[in-house]
């Protein structure tokens, strides 16, 4: 379980560059910056709440499937870790295609988020976070799919919580210190180390499945 949570956290951490490009500008435009740290905190709490909700809901339905499907979900989660590592290194762009899945839902939710702008209260910041948690993002979908391989709904929810925590350095950094955090996140050595750890987690998951199926 600890390995799974660390892997979920790492997916969030390596999402940093993607998050900065997709959400960083939106946060600044919405007024979330270094002069409003409390609102930035409420926004991120809302965003992580949505991630946990998605993991919980979809995990509930996945666990209605026959029990023998769980090992295959774990195999899939390991495969997604591999694809995410390759995407992080710029060797595979499949996540961008995956994002198309969420656009129909986002088109319905986006008008609701516009009503909360500009952000001038904790309630509005939290609401924006809840809604923007549904912004089409291949790495979020990867994390959700990864969480479906957990043993139960609670573990799936925890996996999405740890994914959300992993995204915090980038999201808080984009609002408070973007110029400092961006070079570190894009450093080639950092990217290779994080991608390598993700591949190691994938192998660990597959070995665990193999041992349980023997």
CSV table of C-alpha atoms in Angstrom, one decimal:
chain,number,residue,atom,x,y,z
A,1,UNK,CA,0.0,0.0,0.0
A,2,UNK,CA,2.8,2.4,0.9
A,3,UNK,CA,4.4,1.8,-2.5
A,4,UNK,CA,1.1,2.5,-4.3
A,5,UNK,CA,0.7,5.8,-2.4
A,6,UNK,CA,4.3,6.9,-3.2
A,7,UNK,CA,3.6,6.1,-6.8
A,8,UNK,CA,0.4,8.2,-6.8
A,9,UNK,CA,2.3,11.0,-5.2
A,10,UNK,CA,5.0,10.7,-7.8
A,11,UNK,CA,2.5,10.9,-10.6
A,12,UNK,CA,1.3,14.2,-9.1
A,13,UNK,CA,4.9,15.4,-8.7
A,14,UNK,CA,5.9,14.7,-12.3
A,15,UNK,CA,2.7,16.4,-13.5
A,16,UNK,CA,4.3,19.7,-12.4
A,17,UNK,CA,5.3,20.9,-15.8
A,18,UNK,CA,2.0,19.9,-17.3
A,19,UNK,CA,0.1,21.6,-14.5
A,20,UNK,CA,2.2,24.8,-14.8
A,21,UNK,CA,1.4,25.0,-18.5
A,22,UNK,CA,-2.3,24.2,-18.2
A,23,UNK,CA,-3.4,25.8,-14.9
A,24,UNK,CA,-0.7,28.2,-13.9
A,25,UNK,CA,-1.8,30.9,-16.2
A,26,UNK,CA,-5.4,30.4,-15.2
A,27,UNK,CA,-4.6,30.8,-11.6
A,28,UNK,CA,-2.7,34.0,-12.1
A,29,UNK,CA,-5.5,35.4,-14.3
A,30,UNK,CA,-8.0,34.5,-11.6
A,31,UNK,CA,-6.1,36.5,-9.1
A,32,UNK,CA,-4.4,33.7,-7.2
A,33,UNK,CA,-0.9,35.1,-6.5
A,34,UNK,CA,1.6,35.7,-3.8
A,35,UNK,CA,-0.5,38.4,-2.2
A,36,UNK,CA,-3.4,36.1,-1.7
A,37,UNK,CA,-2.0,32.8,-0.2
A,38,UNK,CA,-5.1,31.9,1.7
A,39,UNK,CA,-7.2,32.0,-1.5
A,40,UNK,CA,-4.6,29.9,-3.2
A,41,UNK,CA,-4.8,27.3,-0.4
A,42,UNK,CA,-8.6,27.1,-0.6
A,43,UNK,CA,-8.3,26.7,-4.4
A,44,UNK,CA,-5.9,23.8,-4.1
A,45,UNK,CA,-8.1,22.2,-1.4
A,46,UNK,CA,-11.0,22.3,-3.7
A,47,UNK,CA,-9.0,20.8,-6.6
A,48,UNK,CA,-7.7,17.9,-4.5
A,49,UNK,CA,-11.3,17.3,-3.2
A,50,UNK,CA,-12.4,16.7,-6.8
A,51,UNK,CA,-9.5,14.3,-7.4
A,52,UNK,CA,-10.5,12.3,-4.3
A,53,UNK,CA,-14.2,12.4,-5.4
A,54,UNK,CA,-13.3,11.0,-8.8
A,55,UNK,CA,-11.1,8.2,-7.4
A,56,UNK,CA,-13.8,7.3,-4.9
A,57,UNK,CA,-16.7,7.3,-7.3
A,58,UNK,CA,-15.0,5.4,-10.1
A,59,UNK,CA,-13.4,2.9,-7.7
A,60,UNK,CA,-16.8,2.1,-6.2
A,61,UNK,CA,-18.1,1.1,-9.7
A,62,UNK,CA,-14.9,-0.8,-10.5
A,63,UNK,CA,-15.2,-2.9,-7.4
A,64,UNK,CA,-18.6,-4.0,-8.5
A,65,UNK,CA,-16.7,-6.0,-11.2
A,66,UNK,CA,-15.7,-9.6,-10.5
A,67,UNK,CA,-12.8,-9.9,-8.1
A,68,UNK,CA,-10.5,-11.6,-10.7
A,69,UNK,CA,-10.4,-8.3,-12.6
A,70,UNK,CA,-8.4,-6.5,-9.9
A,71,UNK,CA,-5.0,-8.0,-10.8
A,72,UNK,CA,-5.5,-6.9,-14.4
A,73,UNK,CA,-6.4,-3.4,-13.2
A,74,UNK,CA,-3.1,-3.4,-11.3
A,75,UNK,CA,-1.3,-4.5,-14.4
A,76,UNK,CA,-3.0,-1.6,-16.3
A,77,UNK,CA,-1.9,0.8,-13.5
A,78,UNK,CA,1.7,-0.2,-13.9
A,79,UNK,CA,1.5,0.2,-17.6
A,80,UNK,CA,0.1,3.7,-17.2
A,81,UNK,CA,3.0,4.5,-14.9
A,82,UNK,CA,5.4,3.5,-17.8
A,83,UNK,CA,3.5,5.6,-20.3
A,84,UNK,CA,3.5,8.6,-17.9
A,85,UNK,CA,7.2,8.3,-17.4
A,86,UNK,CA,7.7,8.3,-21.2
A,87,UNK,CA,5.4,11.3,-21.5
A,88,UNK,CA,7.3,13.1,-18.8
A,89,UNK,CA,10.6,12.5,-20.7
A,90,UNK,CA,8.9,13.8,-23.9
A,91,UNK,CA,9.1,10.3,-25.6
A,92,UNK,CA,5.4,9.8,-25.9
A,93,UNK,CA,2.5,12.2,-26.3
A,94,UNK,CA,-0.4,9.8,-25.9
A,95,UNK,CA,-1.7,11.7,-22.8
A,96,UNK,CA,-2.7,14.7,-25.0
A,97,UNK,CA,-5.1,12.4,-26.9
A,98,UNK,CA,-6.5,11.0,-23.7
A,99,UNK,CA,-7.5,14.5,-22.6
A,100,UNK,CA,-10.1,14.6,-25.4
A,101,UNK,CA,-12.2,12.2,-23.2
A,102,UNK,CA,-13.0,15.0,-20.7
A,103,UNK,CA,-13.8,17.9,-23.0
A,104,UNK,CA,-17.6,17.2,-23.2
A,105,UNK,CA,-18.0,17.4,-19.4
A,106,UNK,CA,-15.7,20.4,-19.2
A,107,UNK,CA,-17.7,22.3,-21.7
A,108,UNK,CA,-20.7,22.0,-19.4
A,109,UNK,CA,-18.8,23.0,-16.3
A,110,UNK,CA,-16.7,25.9,-17.6
A,111,UNK,CA,-19.6,28.4,-17.6
A,112,UNK,CA,-20.2,27.6,-13.9
A,113,UNK,CA,-16.6,28.5,-13.1
A,114,UNK,CA,-16.8,31.8,-15.0
A,115,UNK,CA,-19.6,32.8,-12.6
A,116,UNK,CA,-17.1,32.6,-9.7
A,117,UNK,CA,-14.6,34.9,-11.3
A,118,UNK,CA,-12.9,37.1,-10.2
A,119,UNK,CA,-12.0,35.2,-7.0
A,120,UNK,CA,-12.6,37.4,-4.0
A,121,UNK,CA,-13.5,35.0,-1.2
A,122,UNK,CA,-12.5,31.6,0.2
A,123,UNK,CA,-15.8,30.2,-1.0
A,124,UNK,CA,-15.2,31.3,-4.6
A,125,UNK,CA,-11.6,30.0,-4.4
A,126,UNK,CA,-12.8,26.6,-3.1
A,127,UNK,CA,-15.5,26.4,-5.7
A,128,UNK,CA,-13.1,27.2,-8.6
A,129,UNK,CA,-10.8,24.5,-7.3
A,130,UNK,CA,-13.7,22.0,-7.3
A,131,UNK,CA,-14.6,22.9,-10.9
A,132,UNK,CA,-11.1,23.2,-12.3
A,133,UNK,CA,-10.3,19.8,-10.9
A,134,UNK,CA,-12.4,18.6,-13.9
A,135,UNK,CA,-10.2,20.4,-16.4
A,136,UNK,CA,-9.3,17.7,-19.1
A,137,UNK,CA,-5.8,16.4,-18.1
A,138,UNK,CA,-4.3,13.2,-19.2
A,139,UNK,CA,-2.2,12.9,-16.0
A,140,UNK,CA,-5.3,13.2,-13.8
A,141,UNK,CA,-6.9,10.4,-15.9
A,142,UNK,CA,-3.8,8.3,-15.5
A,143,UNK,CA,-3.9,8.8,-11.7
A,144,UNK,CA,-7.6,7.9,-11.6
A,145,UNK,CA,-6.9,4.7,-13.6
A,146,UNK,CA,-4.0,3.9,-11.3
A,147,UNK,CA,-6.2,4.3,-8.3
A,148,UNK,CA,-8.6,1.8,-9.7
A,149,UNK,CA,-6.0,-0.9,-9.1
A,150,UNK,CA,-6.2,-0.4,-5.3
A,151,UNK,CA,-7.6,-3.2,-3.1
A,152,UNK,CA,-10.7,-1.1,-2.0
A,153,UNK,CA,-12.5,2.2,-2.4
A,154,UNK,CA,-10.7,3.8,0.6
A,155,UNK,CA,-7.3,3.0,-0.8
A,156,UNK,CA,-8.3,4.4,-4.1
A,157,UNK,CA,-9.4,7.7,-2.4
A,158,UNK,CA,-6.1,7.8,-0.6
A,159,UNK,CA,-4.2,7.3,-3.8
A,160,UNK,CA,-6.0,10.3,-5.4
A,161,UNK,CA,-5.3,12.3,-2.2
A,162,UNK,CA,-1.6,11.5,-2.5
A,163,UNK,CA,-1.7,12.4,-6.2
A,164,UNK,CA,-3.2,15.7,-5.3
A,165,UNK,CA,-0.6,16.3,-2.7
A,166,UNK,CA,2.1,15.6,-5.3
A,167,UNK,CA,0.7,18.4,-7.5
A,168,UNK,CA,0.9,21.0,-4.8
A,169,UNK,CA,4.6,22.1,-5.3
A,170,UNK,CA,3.8,23.0,-8.9
A,171,UNK,CA,0.4,24.6,-8.3
A,172,UNK,CA,1.4,26.6,-5.3
A,173,UNK,CA,4.7,27.4,-7.0
A,174,UNK,CA,2.9,28.7,-10.1
A,175,UNK,CA,1.1,31.2,-7.9
A,176,UNK,CA,3.8,32.1,-5.5
A,177,UNK,CA,7.2,31.5,-7.1
A,178,UNK,CA,6.9,30.4,-10.6
A,179,UNK,CA,10.2,31.8,-11.7
A,180,UNK,CA,12.0,29.8,-9.1
A,181,UNK,CA,10.3,26.5,-9.3
A,182,UNK,CA,10.0,26.2,-13.1
A,183,UNK,CA,13.8,25.7,-13.8
A,184,UNK,CA,14.0,23.0,-11.2
A,185,UNK,CA,11.0,21.1,-12.5
A,186,UNK,CA,12.4,21.2,-16.1
A,187,UNK,CA,16.0,20.2,-15.2
A,188,UNK,CA,16.9,17.1,-17.3
A,189,UNK,CA,18.5,15.3,-14.4
A,190,UNK,CA,15.4,15.8,-12.2
A,191,UNK,CA,13.2,14.5,-15.0
A,192,UNK,CA,15.3,11.4,-15.6
A,193,UNK,CA,15.4,10.6,-11.9
A,194,UNK,CA,11.6,11.0,-11.4
A,195,UNK,CA,10.8,9.0,-14.5
A,196,UNK,CA,13.2,6.3,-13.4
A,197,UNK,CA,11.5,6.0,-10.0
A,198,UNK,CA,8.1,5.7,-11.8
A,199,UNK,CA,9.4,2.9,-13.9
A,200,UNK,CA,10.7,1.2,-10.8
A,201,UNK,CA,7.2,1.5,-9.1
A,202,UNK,CA,5.7,-0.1,-12.3
A,203,UNK,CA,8.0,-3.1,-12.0
A,204,UNK,CA,7.2,-3.4,-8.3
A,205,UNK,CA,3.5,-3.4,-9.0
A,206,UNK,CA,3.9,-6.1,-11.7
A,207,UNK,CA,6.0,-8.3,-9.5
A,208,UNK,CA,3.4,-8.0,-6.7
A,209,UNK,CA,0.7,-9.1,-9.2
A,210,UNK,CA,2.9,-12.0,-10.4
A,211,UNK,CA,3.5,-13.2,-6.8
A,212,UNK,CA,-0.2,-13.1,-6.0
A,213,UNK,CA,-1.2,-15.0,-9.1
A,214,UNK,CA,1.3,-17.8,-8.6
